[in-house]
PDB file of C-alpha atoms in Angstrom:
ATOM      1  CA  GLN A 293      50.881  -1.591 -12.247  1.00 94.00           C
ATOM      2  CA  VAL A 294      52.997  -3.688  -9.528  1.00 96.00           C
ATOM      3  CA  GLN A 295      55.344  -1.633  -7.266  1.00 97.00           C
ATOM      4  CA  LEU A 296      57.628  -3.284  -4.685  1.00 98.00           C
ATOM      5  CA  VAL A 297      59.072   1.208  -2.859  1.00 97.00           C
ATOM      6  CA  GLU A 298      61.331  -0.449  -0.171  1.00 97.00           C
ATOM      7  CA  SER A 299      62.791   2.136   3.263  1.00 96.00           C
ATOM      8  CA  GLU A 300      65.200   4.467   3.102  1.00 95.00           C
ATOM      9  CA  GLY A 301      68.558   1.756   4.126  1.00 95.00           C
ATOM     10  CA  GLY A 302      71.654   3.026   6.129  1.00 95.00           C
ATOM     11  CA  LEU A 303      75.128   2.904   7.347  1.00 97.00           C
ATOM     12  CA  VAL A 304      74.804   1.329  10.719  1.00 98.00           C
ATOM     13  CA  GLN A 305      78.316   0.246  13.378  1.00 98.00           C
ATOM     14  CA  ALA A 306      78.512  -3.344  13.789  1.00 98.00           C
ATOM     15  CA  GLY A 307      76.029  -4.276  16.248  1.00 98.00           C
ATOM     16  CA  GLY A 308      73.890  -2.661  15.736  1.00 98.00           C
ATOM     17  CA  SER A 309      69.790  -2.298  14.520  1.00 98.00           C
ATOM     18  CA  LEU A 310      67.952  -1.917  11.480  1.00 98.00           C
ATOM     19  CA  ARG A 311      64.545  -2.024   9.654  1.00 98.00           C
ATOM     20  CA  LEU A 312      63.518  -2.457   6.223  1.00 98.00           C
ATOM     21  CA  SER A 313      60.389  -1.772   4.664  1.00 98.00           C
ATOM     22  CA  CYS A 314      58.919  -3.144   1.382  1.00 98.00           C
ATOM     23  CA  ALA A 315      55.201  -1.015   0.214  1.00 98.00           C
ATOM     24  CA  ALA A 316      53.577  -3.233  -2.532  1.00 98.00           C
ATOM     25  CA  SER A 317      50.857  -2.001  -4.492  1.00 97.00           C
ATOM     26  CA  GLY A 318      49.028  -3.235  -7.795  1.00 97.00           C
ATOM     27  CA  LEU A 319      48.462  -6.828  -6.644  1.00 96.00           C
ATOM     28  CA  THR A 320      46.228  -8.407  -3.909  1.00 96.00           C
ATOM     29  CA  PHE A 321      49.147  -8.571  -0.984  1.00 97.00           C
ATOM     30  CA  SER A 322      47.679 -11.703   1.274  1.00 96.00           C
ATOM     31  CA  LEU A 323      48.069 -14.185  -2.443  1.00 96.00           C
ATOM     32  CA  TYR A 324      51.961 -13.308  -2.705  1.00 97.00           C
ATOM     33  CA  SER A 325      54.696 -14.954  -0.690  1.00 97.00           C
ATOM     34  CA  MET A 326      57.099 -12.356   0.135  1.00 98.00           C
ATOM     35  CA  ALA A 327      61.456 -12.218   0.388  1.00 98.00           C
ATOM     36  CA  TRP A 328      64.157 -10.054   1.006  1.00 98.00           C
ATOM     37  CA  PHE A 329      67.483 -10.781  -1.192  1.00 98.00           C
ATOM     38  CA  ARG A 330      70.584  -8.918  -1.258  1.00 98.00           C
ATOM     39  CA  GLN A 331      73.540  -8.585  -3.475  1.00 98.00           C
ATOM     40  CA  ALA A 332      76.726  -7.653  -2.123  1.00 96.00           C
ATOM     41  CA  PRO A 333      79.619  -5.876  -4.458  1.00 92.00           C
ATOM     42  CA  GLY A 334      80.862  -8.441  -6.769  1.00 94.00           C
ATOM     43  CA  LYS A 335      78.475 -11.118  -5.925  1.00 96.00           C
ATOM     44  CA  GLU A 336      75.084 -12.721  -6.989  1.00 96.00           C
ATOM     45  CA  ARG A 337      72.215 -11.942  -6.034  1.00 97.00           C
ATOM     46  CA  GLU A 338      71.095 -13.919  -2.722  1.00 97.00           C
ATOM     47  CA  PHE A 339      69.202 -15.230  -0.804  1.00 98.00           C
ATOM     48  CA  VAL A 340      68.070 -14.064   2.544  1.00 98.00           C
ATOM     49  CA  ALA A 341      64.699 -14.703   3.710  1.00 98.00           C
ATOM     50  CA  THR A 342      61.098 -15.217   2.996  1.00 98.00           C
ATOM     51  CA  ILE A 343      57.575 -15.643   4.428  1.00 97.00           C
ATOM     52  CA  ASN A 344      54.443 -16.741   2.937  1.00 96.00           C
ATOM     53  CA  GLY A 345      51.468 -14.693   2.667  1.00 95.00           C
ATOM     54  CA  ASN A 346      49.672 -15.435   6.000  1.00 94.00           C
ATOM     55  CA  GLY A 347      52.293 -14.806   7.903  1.00 93.00           C
ATOM     56  CA  GLY A 348      52.678 -18.286   9.104  1.00 93.00           C
ATOM     57  CA  THR A 349      55.469 -19.941   7.519  1.00 96.00           C
ATOM     58  CA  THR A 350      58.683 -18.047   7.337  1.00 97.00           C
ATOM     59  CA  ALA A 351      62.345 -19.432   6.075  1.00 97.00           C
ATOM     60  CA  TYR A 352      66.333 -17.697   6.573  1.00 98.00           C
ATOM     61  CA  ALA A 353      69.422 -18.459   5.104  1.00 98.00           C
ATOM     62  CA  ASP A 354      71.882 -19.755   7.524  1.00 98.00           C
ATOM     63  CA  ALA A 355      73.949 -16.413   7.276  1.00 97.00           C
ATOM     64  CA  VAL A 356      70.853 -14.015   8.926  1.00 98.00           C
ATOM     65  CA  LYS A 357      69.441 -16.847  10.849  1.00 98.00           C
ATOM     66  CA  GLY A 358      68.706 -15.596  14.534  1.00 97.00           C
ATOM     67  CA  ARG A 359      69.862 -12.655  13.702  1.00 98.00           C
ATOM     68  CA  PHE A 360      67.313 -10.992  10.838  1.00 98.00           C
ATOM     69  CA  SER A 361      63.145 -11.855  11.172  1.00 98.00           C
ATOM     70  CA  ILE A 362      60.622 -11.253   8.864  1.00 98.00           C
ATOM     71  CA  SER A 363      57.266  -9.897   8.644  1.00 98.00           C
ATOM     72  CA  ARG A 364      54.157  -8.718   7.324  1.00 98.00           C
ATOM     73  CA  ASP A 365      51.441  -6.480   7.984  1.00 98.00           C
ATOM     74  CA  ASN A 366      49.108  -7.446   5.592  1.00 98.00           C
ATOM     75  CA  ALA A 367      46.259  -4.754   5.990  1.00 98.00           C
ATOM     76  CA  LYS A 368      49.114  -2.247   5.093  1.00 98.00           C
ATOM     77  CA  ASN A 369      50.298  -4.001   2.210  1.00 98.00           C
ATOM     78  CA  THR A 370      54.133  -3.726   4.241  1.00 98.00           C
ATOM     79  CA  VAL A 371      56.559  -6.777   4.606  1.00 98.00           C
ATOM     80  CA  TYR A 372      59.559  -6.257   6.796  1.00 98.00           C
ATOM     81  CA  LEU A 373      63.117  -7.815   7.703  1.00 98.00           C
ATOM     82  CA  GLN A 374      64.386  -6.464  10.947  1.00 98.00           C
ATOM     83  CA  MET A 375      68.804  -6.905  10.884  1.00 98.00           C
ATOM     84  CA  ASN A 376      69.596  -7.252  14.963  1.00 98.00           C
ATOM     85  CA  THR A 377      73.659  -7.987  15.667  1.00 98.00           C
ATOM     86  CA  LEU A 378      74.034  -6.677  12.356  1.00 98.00           C
ATOM     87  CA  LYS A 379      78.058  -7.391  11.040  1.00 98.00           C
ATOM     88  CA  PRO A 380      80.147  -6.066   8.000  1.00 97.00           C
ATOM     89  CA  GLU A 381      79.866  -9.094   5.705  1.00 97.00           C
ATOM     90  CA  ASP A 382      75.719  -7.866   5.829  1.00 98.00           C
ATOM     91  CA  THR A 383      76.740  -4.835   3.892  1.00 98.00           C
ATOM     92  CA  ALA A 384      74.366  -5.281   0.595  1.00 98.00           C
ATOM     93  CA  VAL A 385      71.718  -3.277  -1.508  1.00 98.00           C
ATOM     94  CA  TYR A 386      68.338  -5.539  -0.003  1.00 98.00           C
ATOM     95  CA  TYR A 387      65.719  -6.537  -2.272  1.00 98.00           C
ATOM     96  CA  CYS A 388      62.038  -7.408  -1.693  1.00 98.00           C
ATOM     97  CA  ALA A 389      60.573  -9.379  -4.050  1.00 98.00           C
ATOM     98  CA  ALA A 390      56.858 -11.177  -4.590  1.00 97.00           C
ATOM     99  CA  ARG A 391      55.600 -13.905  -5.603  1.00 96.00           C
ATOM    100  CA  TRP A 392      52.254 -15.768  -5.956  1.00 93.00           C
ATOM    101  CA  ARG A 393      51.081 -17.588  -3.920  1.00 86.00           C
ATOM    102  CA  SER A 394      54.235 -20.026  -2.284  1.00 86.00           C
ATOM    103  CA  SER A 395      57.932 -19.032  -1.422  1.00 83.00           C
ATOM    104  CA  GLY A 396      61.142 -20.099  -3.094  1.00 88.00           C
ATOM    105  CA  VAL A 397      64.920 -19.522  -2.832  1.00 91.00           C
ATOM    106  CA  ALA A 398      65.349 -18.897  -5.564  1.00 92.00           C
ATOM    107  CA  SER A 399      65.628 -15.100  -7.177  1.00 92.00           C
ATOM    108  CA  SER A 400      64.331 -17.080 -10.567  1.00 93.00           C
ATOM    109  CA  ASP A 401      61.168 -17.606  -8.440  1.00 91.00           C
ATOM    110  CA  TYR A 402      60.280 -14.271  -7.949  1.00 95.00           C
ATOM    111  CA  HIS A 403      57.804 -12.300 -10.740  1.00 92.00           C
ATOM    112  CA  TYR A 404      57.843  -8.537  -8.724  1.00 97.00           C
ATOM    113  CA  TRP A 405      61.245  -6.642  -7.781  1.00 98.00           C
ATOM    114  CA  GLY A 406      62.381  -3.472  -5.732  1.00 98.00           C
ATOM    115  CA  GLN A 407      64.262  -1.008  -6.499  1.00 97.00           C
ATOM    116  CA  GLY A 408      66.696  -1.962  -3.638  1.00 97.00           C
ATOM    117  CA  THR A 409      67.633   0.028  -0.388  1.00 98.00           C
ATOM    118  CA  GLN A 410      71.594   0.255   0.916  1.00 98.00           C
ATOM    119  CA  VAL A 411      72.822  -1.629   3.850  1.00 98.00           C
ATOM    120  CA  THR A 412      75.789  -0.091   5.330  1.00 98.00           C
ATOM    121  CA  VAL A 413      77.682  -1.527   8.139  1.00 98.00           C
ATOM    122  CA  SER A 414      80.842  -0.897   9.317  1.00 97.00           C
ATOM    123  CA  SER A 415      83.027  -2.831  11.820  1.00 93.00           C
TER     124      SER A 415
END
């Protein structure tokens, strides 16, 4: 049984930083691309960042490029999202997701999802 468990999010002031983690179990972690998505109230879930199985390839949404960084530790079965220079518009529930082999930017590409964690950025 595959489980993805995100760390607790939090409340951060604009300009601040926060790191999310997502621990995976029940799968051969290194064979899965991992991604972060987010969903703000009243909006559709949107792609944030993705990383391939060996961590050598990453991709980001334009809205977070240069501010967010995705990484993974295959020895710990964990993927991270380092978020810097946070803005109020980054407020959302953040989800990690896993996809067999190749990465993608559409939520429909991903097979497994975490429960989500709330990130709130105050102005």
